Coordinates of C-alpha atoms in Angstrom, one line a residue:
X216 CA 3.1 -17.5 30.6
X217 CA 0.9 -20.8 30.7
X218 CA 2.5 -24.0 29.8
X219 CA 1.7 -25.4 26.9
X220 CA 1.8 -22.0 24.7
X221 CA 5.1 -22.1 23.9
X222 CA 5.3 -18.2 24.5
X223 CA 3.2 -15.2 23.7
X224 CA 2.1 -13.2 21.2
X225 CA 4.8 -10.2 19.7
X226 CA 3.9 -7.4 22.1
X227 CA 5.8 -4.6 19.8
X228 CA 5.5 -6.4 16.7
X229 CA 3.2 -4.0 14.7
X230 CA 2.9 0.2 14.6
X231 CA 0.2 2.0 14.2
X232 CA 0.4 2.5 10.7
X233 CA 0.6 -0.9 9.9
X234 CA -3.2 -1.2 12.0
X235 CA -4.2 2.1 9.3
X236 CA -2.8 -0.2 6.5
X237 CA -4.5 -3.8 8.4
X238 CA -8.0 -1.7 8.3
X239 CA -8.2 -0.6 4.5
X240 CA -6.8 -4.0 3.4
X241 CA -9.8 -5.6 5.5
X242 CA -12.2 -3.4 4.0
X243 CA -11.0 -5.0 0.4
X244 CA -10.8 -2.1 -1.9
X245 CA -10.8 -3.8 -5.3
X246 CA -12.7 -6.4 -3.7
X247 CA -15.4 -4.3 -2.6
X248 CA -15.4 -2.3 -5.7
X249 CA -16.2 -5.0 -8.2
X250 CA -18.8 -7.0 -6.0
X251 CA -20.6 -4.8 -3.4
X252 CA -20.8 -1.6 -5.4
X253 CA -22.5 -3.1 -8.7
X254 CA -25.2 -4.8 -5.6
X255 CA -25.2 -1.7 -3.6
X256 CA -26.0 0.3 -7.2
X257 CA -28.2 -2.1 -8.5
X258 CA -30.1 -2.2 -4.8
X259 CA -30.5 2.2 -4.6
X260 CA -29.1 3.3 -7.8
X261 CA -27.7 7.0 -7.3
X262 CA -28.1 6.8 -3.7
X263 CA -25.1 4.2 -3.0
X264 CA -22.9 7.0 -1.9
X265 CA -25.8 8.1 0.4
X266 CA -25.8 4.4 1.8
X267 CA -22.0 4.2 2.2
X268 CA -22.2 7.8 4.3
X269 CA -25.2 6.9 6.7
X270 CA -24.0 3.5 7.3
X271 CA -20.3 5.1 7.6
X272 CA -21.5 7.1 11.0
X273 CA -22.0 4.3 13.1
X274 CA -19.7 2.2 12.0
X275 CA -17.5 4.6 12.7
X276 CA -19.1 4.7 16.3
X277 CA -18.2 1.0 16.9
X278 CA -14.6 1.6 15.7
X279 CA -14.8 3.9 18.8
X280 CA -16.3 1.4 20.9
X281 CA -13.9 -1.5 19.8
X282 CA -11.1 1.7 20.5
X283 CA -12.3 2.7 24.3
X284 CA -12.7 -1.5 24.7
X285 CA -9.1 -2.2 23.5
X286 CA -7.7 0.6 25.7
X287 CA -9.0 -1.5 28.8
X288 CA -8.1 -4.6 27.6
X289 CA -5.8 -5.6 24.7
X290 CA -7.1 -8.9 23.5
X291 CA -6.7 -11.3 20.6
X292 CA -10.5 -12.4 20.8
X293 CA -11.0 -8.7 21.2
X294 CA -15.3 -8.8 21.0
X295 CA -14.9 -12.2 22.2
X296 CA -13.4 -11.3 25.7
X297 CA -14.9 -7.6 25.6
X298 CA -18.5 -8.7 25.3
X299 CA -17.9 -11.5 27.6
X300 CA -17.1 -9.2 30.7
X301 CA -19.3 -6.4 29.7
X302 CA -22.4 -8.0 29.0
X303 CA -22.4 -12.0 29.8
X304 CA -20.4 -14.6 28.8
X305 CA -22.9 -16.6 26.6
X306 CA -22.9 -13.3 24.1
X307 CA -19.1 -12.9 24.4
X308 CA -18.7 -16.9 23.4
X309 CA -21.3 -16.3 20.7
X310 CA -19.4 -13.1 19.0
X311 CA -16.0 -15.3 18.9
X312 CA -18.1 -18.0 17.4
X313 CA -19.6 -15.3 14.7
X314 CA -16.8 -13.9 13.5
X315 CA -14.8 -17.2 13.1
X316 CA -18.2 -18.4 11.2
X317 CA -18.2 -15.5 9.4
X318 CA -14.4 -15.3 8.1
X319 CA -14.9 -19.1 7.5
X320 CA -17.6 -19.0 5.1
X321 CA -16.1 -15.3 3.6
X322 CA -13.0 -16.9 2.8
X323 CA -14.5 -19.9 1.4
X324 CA -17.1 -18.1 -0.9
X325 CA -13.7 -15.6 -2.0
X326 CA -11.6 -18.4 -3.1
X327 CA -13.5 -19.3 -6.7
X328 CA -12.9 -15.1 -7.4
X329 CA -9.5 -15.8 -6.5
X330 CA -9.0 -18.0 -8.8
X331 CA -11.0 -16.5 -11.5
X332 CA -9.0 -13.1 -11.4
X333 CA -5.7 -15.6 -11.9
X334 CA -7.0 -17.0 -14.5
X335 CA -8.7 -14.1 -15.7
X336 CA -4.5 -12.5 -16.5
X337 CA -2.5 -16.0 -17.0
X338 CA -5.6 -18.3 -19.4
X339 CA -8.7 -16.4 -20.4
X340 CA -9.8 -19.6 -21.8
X341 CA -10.1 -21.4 -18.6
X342 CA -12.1 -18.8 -16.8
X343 CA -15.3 -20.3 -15.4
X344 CA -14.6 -23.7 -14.6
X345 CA -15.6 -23.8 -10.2
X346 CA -13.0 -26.5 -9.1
X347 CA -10.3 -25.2 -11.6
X348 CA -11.1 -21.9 -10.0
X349 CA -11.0 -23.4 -6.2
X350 CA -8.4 -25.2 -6.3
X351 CA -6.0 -22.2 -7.6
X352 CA -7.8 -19.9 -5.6
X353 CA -6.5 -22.5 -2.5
X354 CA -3.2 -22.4 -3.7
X355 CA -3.3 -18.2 -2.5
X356 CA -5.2 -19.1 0.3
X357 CA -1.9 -21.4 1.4
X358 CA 0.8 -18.7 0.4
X359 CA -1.5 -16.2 2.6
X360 CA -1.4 -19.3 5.4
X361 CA 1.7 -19.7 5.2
X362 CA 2.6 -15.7 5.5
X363 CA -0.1 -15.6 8.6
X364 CA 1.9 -17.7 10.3
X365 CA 4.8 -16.8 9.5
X366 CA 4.5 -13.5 11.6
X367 CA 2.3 -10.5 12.2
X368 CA 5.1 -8.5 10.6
X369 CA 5.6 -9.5 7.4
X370 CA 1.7 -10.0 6.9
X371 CA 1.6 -6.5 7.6
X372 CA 4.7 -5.7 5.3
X373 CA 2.8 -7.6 2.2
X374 CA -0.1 -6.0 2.6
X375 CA 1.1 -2.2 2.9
X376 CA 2.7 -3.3 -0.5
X377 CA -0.8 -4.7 -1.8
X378 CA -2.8 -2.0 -0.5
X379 CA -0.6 0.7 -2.0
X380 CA -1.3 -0.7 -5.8
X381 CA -4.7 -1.3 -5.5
X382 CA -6.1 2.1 -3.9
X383 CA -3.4 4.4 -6.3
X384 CA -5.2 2.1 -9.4
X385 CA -8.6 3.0 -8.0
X386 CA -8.2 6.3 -6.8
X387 CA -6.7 7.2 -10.9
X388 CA -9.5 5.4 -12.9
X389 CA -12.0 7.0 -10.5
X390 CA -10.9 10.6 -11.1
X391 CA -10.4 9.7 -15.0
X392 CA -13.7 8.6 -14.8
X393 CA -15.4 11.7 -12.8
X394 CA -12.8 13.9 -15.8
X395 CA -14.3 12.1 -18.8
X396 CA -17.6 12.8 -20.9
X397 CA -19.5 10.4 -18.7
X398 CA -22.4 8.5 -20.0
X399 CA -24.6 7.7 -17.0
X400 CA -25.9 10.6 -14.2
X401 CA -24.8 14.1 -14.3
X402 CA -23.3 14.2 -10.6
X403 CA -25.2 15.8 -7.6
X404 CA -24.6 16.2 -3.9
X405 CA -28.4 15.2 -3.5
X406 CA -26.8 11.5 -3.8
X407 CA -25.7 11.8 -0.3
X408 CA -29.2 12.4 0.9
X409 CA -32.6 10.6 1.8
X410 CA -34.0 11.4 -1.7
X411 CA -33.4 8.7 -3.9
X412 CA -34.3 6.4 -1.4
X413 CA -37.1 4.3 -2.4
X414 CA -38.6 3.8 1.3
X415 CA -37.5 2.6 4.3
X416 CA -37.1 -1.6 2.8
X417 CA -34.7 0.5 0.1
X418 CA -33.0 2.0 2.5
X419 CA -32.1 -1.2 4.8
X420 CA -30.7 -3.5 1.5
X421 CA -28.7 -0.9 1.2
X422 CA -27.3 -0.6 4.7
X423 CA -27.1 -4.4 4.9
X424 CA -24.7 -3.9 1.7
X425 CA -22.8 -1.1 2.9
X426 CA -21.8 -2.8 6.4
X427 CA -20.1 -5.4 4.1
X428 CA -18.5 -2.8 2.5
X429 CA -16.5 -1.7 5.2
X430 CA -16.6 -5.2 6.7
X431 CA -12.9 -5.9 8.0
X432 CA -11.2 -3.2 9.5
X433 CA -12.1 -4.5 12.7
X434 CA -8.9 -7.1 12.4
X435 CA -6.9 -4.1 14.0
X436 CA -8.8 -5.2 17.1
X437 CA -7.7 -8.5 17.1
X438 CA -3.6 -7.5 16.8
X439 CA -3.9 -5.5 20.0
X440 CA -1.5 -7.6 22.0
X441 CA 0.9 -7.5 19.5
X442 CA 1.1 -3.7 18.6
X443 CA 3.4 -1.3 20.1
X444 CA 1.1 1.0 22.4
X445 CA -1.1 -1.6 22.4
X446 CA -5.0 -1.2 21.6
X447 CA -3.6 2.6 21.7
X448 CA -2.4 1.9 18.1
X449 CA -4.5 -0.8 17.4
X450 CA -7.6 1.0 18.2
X451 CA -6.6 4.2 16.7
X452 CA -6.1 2.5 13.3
X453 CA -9.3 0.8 12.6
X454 CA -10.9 4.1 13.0
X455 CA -8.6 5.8 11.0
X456 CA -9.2 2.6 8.3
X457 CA -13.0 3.4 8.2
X458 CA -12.9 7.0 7.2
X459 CA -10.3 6.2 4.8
X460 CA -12.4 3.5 3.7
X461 CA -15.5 5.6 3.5
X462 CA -13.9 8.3 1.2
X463 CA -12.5 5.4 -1.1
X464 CA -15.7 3.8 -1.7
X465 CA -17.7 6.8 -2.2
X466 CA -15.2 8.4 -4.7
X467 CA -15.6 5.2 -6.6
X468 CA -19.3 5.0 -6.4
X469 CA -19.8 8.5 -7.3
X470 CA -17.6 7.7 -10.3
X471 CA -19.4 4.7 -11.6
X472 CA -22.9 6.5 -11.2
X473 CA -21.5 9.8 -13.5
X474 CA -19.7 7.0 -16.0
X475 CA -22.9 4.7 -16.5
X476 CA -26.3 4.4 -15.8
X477 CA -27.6 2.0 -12.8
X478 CA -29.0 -0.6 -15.7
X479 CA -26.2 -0.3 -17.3
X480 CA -23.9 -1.5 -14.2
X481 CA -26.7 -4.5 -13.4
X482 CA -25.7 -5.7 -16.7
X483 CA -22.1 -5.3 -17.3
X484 CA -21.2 -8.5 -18.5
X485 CA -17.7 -8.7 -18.2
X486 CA -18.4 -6.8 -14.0
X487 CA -18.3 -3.3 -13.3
X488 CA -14.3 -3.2 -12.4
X489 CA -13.3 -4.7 -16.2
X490 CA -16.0 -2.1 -17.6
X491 CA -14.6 0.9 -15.6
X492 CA -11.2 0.3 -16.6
X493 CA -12.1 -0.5 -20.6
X494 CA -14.2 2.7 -20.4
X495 CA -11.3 5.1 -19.1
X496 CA -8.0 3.0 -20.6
X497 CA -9.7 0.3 -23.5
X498 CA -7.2 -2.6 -24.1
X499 CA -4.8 -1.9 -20.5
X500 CA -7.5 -0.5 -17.8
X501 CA -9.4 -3.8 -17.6
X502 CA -6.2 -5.8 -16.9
X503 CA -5.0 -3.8 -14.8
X504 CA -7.8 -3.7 -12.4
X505 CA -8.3 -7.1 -12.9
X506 CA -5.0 -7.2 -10.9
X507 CA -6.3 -4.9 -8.1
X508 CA -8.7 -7.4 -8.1
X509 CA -6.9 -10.0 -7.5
X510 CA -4.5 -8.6 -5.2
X511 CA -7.5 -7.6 -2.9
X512 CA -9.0 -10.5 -2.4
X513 CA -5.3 -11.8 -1.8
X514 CA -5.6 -9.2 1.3
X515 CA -8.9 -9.7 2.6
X516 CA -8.2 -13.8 2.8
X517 CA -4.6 -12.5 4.5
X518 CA -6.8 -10.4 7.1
X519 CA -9.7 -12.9 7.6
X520 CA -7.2 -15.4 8.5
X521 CA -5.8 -13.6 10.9
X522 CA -8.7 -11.8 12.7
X523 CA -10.2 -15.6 12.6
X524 CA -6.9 -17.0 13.4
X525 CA -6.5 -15.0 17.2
X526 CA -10.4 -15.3 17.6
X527 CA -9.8 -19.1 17.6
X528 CA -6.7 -18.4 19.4
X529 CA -8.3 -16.9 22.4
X530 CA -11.1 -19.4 22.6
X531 CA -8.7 -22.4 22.9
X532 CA -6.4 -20.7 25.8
X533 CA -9.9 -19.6 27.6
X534 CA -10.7 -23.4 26.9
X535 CA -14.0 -22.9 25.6
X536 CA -12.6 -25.1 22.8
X537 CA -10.1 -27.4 22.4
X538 CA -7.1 -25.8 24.5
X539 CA -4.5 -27.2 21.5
X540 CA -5.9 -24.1 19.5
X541 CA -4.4 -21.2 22.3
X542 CA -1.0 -23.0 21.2
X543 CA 2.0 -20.5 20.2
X544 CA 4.8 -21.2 18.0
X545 CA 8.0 -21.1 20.5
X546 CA 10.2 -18.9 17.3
X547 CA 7.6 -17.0 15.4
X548 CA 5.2 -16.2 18.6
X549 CA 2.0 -16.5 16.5
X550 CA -1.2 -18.9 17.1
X551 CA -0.1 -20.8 14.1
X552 CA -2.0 -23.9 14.9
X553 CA -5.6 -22.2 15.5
X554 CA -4.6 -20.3 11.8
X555 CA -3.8 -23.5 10.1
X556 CA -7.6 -25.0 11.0
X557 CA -9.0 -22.0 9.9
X558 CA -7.2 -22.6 6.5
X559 CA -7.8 -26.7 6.5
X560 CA -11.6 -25.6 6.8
X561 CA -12.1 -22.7 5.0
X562 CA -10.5 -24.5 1.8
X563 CA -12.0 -27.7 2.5
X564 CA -15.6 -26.0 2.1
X565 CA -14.5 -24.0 -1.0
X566 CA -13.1 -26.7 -2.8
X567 CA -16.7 -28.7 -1.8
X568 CA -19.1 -25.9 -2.4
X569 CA -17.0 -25.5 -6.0
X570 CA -17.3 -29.3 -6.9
X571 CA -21.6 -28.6 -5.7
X572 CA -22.4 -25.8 -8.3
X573 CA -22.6 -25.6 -11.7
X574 CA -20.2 -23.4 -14.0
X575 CA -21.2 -19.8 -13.9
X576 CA -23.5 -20.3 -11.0
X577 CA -22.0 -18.6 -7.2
X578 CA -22.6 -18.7 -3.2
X579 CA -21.1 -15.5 -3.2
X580 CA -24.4 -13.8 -2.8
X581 CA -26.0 -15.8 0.1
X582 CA -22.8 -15.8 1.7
X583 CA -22.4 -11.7 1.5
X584 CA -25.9 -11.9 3.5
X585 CA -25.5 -14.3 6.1
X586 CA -21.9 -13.1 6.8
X587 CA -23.8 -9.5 7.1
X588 CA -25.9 -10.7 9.9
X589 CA -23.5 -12.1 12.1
X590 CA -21.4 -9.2 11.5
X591 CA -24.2 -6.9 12.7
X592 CA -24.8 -9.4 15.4
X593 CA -21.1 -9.2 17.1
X594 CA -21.1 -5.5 16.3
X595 CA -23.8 -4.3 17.6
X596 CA -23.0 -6.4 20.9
X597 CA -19.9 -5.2 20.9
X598 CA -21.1 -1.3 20.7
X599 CA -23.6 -2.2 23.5
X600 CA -20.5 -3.3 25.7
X601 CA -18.5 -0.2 25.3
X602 CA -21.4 2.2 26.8
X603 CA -21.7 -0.2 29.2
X604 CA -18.2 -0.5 30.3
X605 CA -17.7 3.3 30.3
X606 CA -20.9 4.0 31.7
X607 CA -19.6 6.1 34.7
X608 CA -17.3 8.3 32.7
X609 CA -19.6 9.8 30.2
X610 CA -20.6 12.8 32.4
X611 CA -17.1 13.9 32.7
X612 CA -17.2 15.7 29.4
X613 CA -19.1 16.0 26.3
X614 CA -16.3 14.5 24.7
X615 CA -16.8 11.3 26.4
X616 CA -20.3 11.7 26.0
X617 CA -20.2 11.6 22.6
X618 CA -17.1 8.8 21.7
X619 CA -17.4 6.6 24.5
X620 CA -21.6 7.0 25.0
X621 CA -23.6 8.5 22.3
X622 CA -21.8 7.2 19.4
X623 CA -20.9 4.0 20.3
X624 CA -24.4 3.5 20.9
X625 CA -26.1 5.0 18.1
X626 CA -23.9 2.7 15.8
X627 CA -24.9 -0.8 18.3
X628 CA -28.8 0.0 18.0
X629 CA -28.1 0.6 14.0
X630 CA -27.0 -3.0 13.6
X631 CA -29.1 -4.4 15.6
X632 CA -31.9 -2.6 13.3
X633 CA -30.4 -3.5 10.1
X634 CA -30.2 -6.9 11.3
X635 CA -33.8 -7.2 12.1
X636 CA -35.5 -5.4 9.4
X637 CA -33.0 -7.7 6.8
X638 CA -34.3 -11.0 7.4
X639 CA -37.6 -11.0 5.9
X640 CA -35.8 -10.0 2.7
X641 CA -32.9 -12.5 3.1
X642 CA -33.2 -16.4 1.1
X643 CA -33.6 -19.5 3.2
X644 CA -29.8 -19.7 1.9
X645 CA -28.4 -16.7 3.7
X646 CA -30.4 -16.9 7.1
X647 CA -28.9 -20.4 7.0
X648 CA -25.8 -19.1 6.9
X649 CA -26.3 -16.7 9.2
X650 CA -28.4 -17.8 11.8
X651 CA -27.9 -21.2 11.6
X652 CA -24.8 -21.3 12.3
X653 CA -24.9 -18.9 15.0
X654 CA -26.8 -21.6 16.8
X655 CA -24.3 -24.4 16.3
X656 CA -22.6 -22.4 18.7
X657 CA -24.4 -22.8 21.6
X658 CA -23.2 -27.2 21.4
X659 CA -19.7 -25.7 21.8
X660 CA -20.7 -22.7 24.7
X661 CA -23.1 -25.2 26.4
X662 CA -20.1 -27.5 26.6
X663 CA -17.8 -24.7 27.9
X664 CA -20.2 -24.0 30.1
X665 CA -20.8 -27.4 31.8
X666 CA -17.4 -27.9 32.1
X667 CA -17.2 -24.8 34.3
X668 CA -14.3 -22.8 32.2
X669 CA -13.2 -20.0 33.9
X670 CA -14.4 -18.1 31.2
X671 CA -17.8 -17.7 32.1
X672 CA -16.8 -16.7 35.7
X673 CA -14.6 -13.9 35.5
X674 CA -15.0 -10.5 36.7
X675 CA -16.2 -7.1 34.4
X676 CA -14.1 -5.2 32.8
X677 CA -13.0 -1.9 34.9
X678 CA -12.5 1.5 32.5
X679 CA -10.2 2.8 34.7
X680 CA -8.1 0.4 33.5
X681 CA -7.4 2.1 30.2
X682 CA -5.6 5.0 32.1
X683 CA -3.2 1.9 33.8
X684 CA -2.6 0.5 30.7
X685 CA -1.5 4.3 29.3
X686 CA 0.7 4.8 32.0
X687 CA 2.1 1.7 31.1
X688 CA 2.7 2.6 27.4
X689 CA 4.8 5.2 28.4
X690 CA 8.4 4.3 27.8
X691 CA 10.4 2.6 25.1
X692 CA 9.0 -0.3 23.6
X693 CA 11.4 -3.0 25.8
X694 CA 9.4 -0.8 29.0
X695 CA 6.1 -1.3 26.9
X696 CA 6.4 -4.8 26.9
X697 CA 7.6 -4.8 30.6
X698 CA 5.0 -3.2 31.7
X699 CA 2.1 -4.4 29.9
X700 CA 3.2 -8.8 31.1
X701 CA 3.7 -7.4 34.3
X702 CA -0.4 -5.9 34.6
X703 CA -1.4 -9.1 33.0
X704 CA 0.4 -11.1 35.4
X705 CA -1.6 -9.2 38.1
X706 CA -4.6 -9.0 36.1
X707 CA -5.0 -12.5 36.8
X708 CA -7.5 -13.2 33.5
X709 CA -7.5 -16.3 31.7
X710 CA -7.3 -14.6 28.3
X711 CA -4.7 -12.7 28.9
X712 CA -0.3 -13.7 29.3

């Protein structure tokens, strides 16, 4: 332990299935449902489930690579340190800077919906007013603050609850909606092919909408020091989040394209969640998924704080930024500092961007975009490292081939397409937010840098260090924790205890 943490992270704090539960809630179910579905529709029409199953593959295959990378080494800035000491440590400072950019500006742009959906149940007549919105949208983003830092635990307790409602609510209007008369599409499995895309500029909006979709699982990564088994569990989880995620979505999409037409969901006044519940239960079913609405985005703001939270965490005990971030709380053992600047600037910038806009008007759009590209930007870096890392090993079996090679790669050189082909389609407004601020970070890296951190000096990361760290795992979870300080203590890395 370095002075000045006041401890480490909770080595055995979360299980597996709380990582399985960590992913879905990411991924924002009710969240995802009543804004990235109606764009994904309105972008491809019938072929949205196509969409979400071609840009499901590879980002399954960099829920592998973040997997065979956690195994080697469990890490709170996960891509941040991965990246770092696979590729070079300028694109490893630059993914920790993304994500933390990206969670910022989500969590900001998700507070006004926040607020709405409250209102929306407790005073239908104040619906629409921005700052009135913000500012009790901010009072969730506190209570989530507060449970952040409170522990990993009962985060992960709340949202097992949260996710639980909201995905049994979705899953039932879904099926009452594929059971009903219908109104829109007569259903066919030629949705989930190349058909009803309108060329190649079709088929890219759509991926760019999709990755959002599934956007957020990858917080499991980020709680790999403080699940039991490690990045065994962690790993393990977000992969098992995606596919779950995957099905979800699709079921829902499918759904919405047999219960109304694509025109029809563009123009839903009231937004396609309301609609779909008024359709299949009128007077109860829009209130209800008004709730999973609101619970949803209740999650996602939990899971962006956290996956933000250690991002920031690991940067400040690497010093790359201010080394008062890598503080821990001596009782609770979580980076509670780093997580309460994430919240003092996340809310700061909703509560502006709210008093900026007029009523009815939203920076939810532009912000879905630019956080899109530096999503792809991290993960496709992040995919690159894996095949890198594991470079020697994938001709000891097909098997390897395929999870820690082909795959992995296959889902690294998507994003990196998607991200390219995107930006000619993007606003000034969304490559500002995306590219823009992907620059700022190199004032922060370049200072790093110059200051000679030990960061940007350390040696690669060694695959064979996944079967160690197994070996390790192997006992009860006071032995896990035993054994996985003492290879850190040898390990003799900066971002780890």
């Amino acid at each position: 332990m370095r002075s000045g943490t006041g401890g480490g992270l909770r080595a055995d704090a979360l299980s597996t299935w709380d990582m399985v539960v960590m992913a879905v809630a990411g991924c924002g179910p009710a969240y995802t449902v009543a804004g990235t579905i109606p764009a994904l529709i309105a972008a491809v029409g019938v072929a949205s489930p196509a969409a979400l199953l071609y840009c499901a593959i590879p980002v399954i295959g960099i829920a592998l690579a973040y997997r065979q990378l956690g195994r080697v080494d469990p890490n709170a800035g996960a891509a941040y340190s991965w990246v770092a000491r696979s590729l070079h440590p300028f694109l490893g400072f630059l993914c920790g800077w993304s994500l933390v950019v990206a969670c910022t500006v989500f969590m900001a742009s998700s507070t006004v919906p926040a607020g709405n959906a409250t209102l929306s149940l407790v005073a239908p007549s104040l619906v629409g007013d921005p700052v009135l919105a913000a500012l009790v949208g901010s009072g969730w983003f506190l209570l989530m603050a507060g449970v952040v830092a409170f522990g990993a635990r009962i985060g992960a307790r709340a949202l097992t609850v949260i996710t639980a409602v909201q995905v049994v609510l979705l899953i039932g209007f879904a099926l009452a909606a594929l059971l009903s008369d219908g109104g829109g599409t007569e259903f066919s499995f030629s949705w989930f092919g190349f058909s009803h895309f309108e060329g190649q500029e079709s088929f890219v909006t759509g991926a760019l909408i999709a990755t959002f979709a599934f956007w957020g699982w990858d917080v499991t990564s980020n709680l790999g020091e403080e699940t039991r088994r490690g990045s065994r569990g962690s790993g393990f989880g977000g992969v098992i989040g995606v596919v779950l995620a995957f099905l979800l979505f699709a079921l829902v999409a499918v759904a919405v394209n047999v219960l109304m037409t694509p025109d029809a969901v563009s123009h839903s006044p009231e937004g396609i969640l309301i609609e779909l519940g008024q359709r299949v239960w009128p007077g109860v079913g829009g209130t209800l998924l008004v709730l999973a609405l609101l619970l949803s985005t209740v999650a996602m703001l939990e899971t962006a704080l956290i996956q933000a939270g250690r991002t920031l965490f690991a940067m400040g005990r690497d010093r790359t930024l201010p080394p008062v971030l890598g503080r821990i709380h001596a009782k609770r053992h979580t980076p509670w500092l780093a997580t309460v600047v994430i919240a003092v600037a996340s809310g700061t910038l909703a509560i502006v961007e709210a008093v900026r806009l007029e009523p009815g008007e939203s920076m939810l759009s532009d912000a879905v975009s630019g956080v899109c590209l530096l999503v792809t930007f991290y993960y496709s870096l992040a995919g690159l490292g894996a095949v890198v890392v594991h470079r020697k090993l994938l001709r000891a079996s097909v098997s390897n081939f395929l999870l820690m090679g082909l795959w992995p790669l296959v889902g690294a050189l998507f994003m990196l397409w998607i991200m390219i082909e995107s930006v000619a389609s993007l606003s000034t407004s969304a490559l500002v937010i995306g590219f823009g601020t992907l620059a700022l970070g190199l004032v922060p890296m370049l200072a790093a840098w110059l200051r000679q951190r030990p960061y940007f000096e350390r040696g690669r990361l060694d695959a064979d260090r996944a079967r160690v760290m197994d070996d390790s795992f192997g006992g009860a979870d006071s032995g896990e924790t035993q054994a996985v300080n003492l290879a850190r203590s040898q390990d003799e890395l900066l971002t780890d205890f």
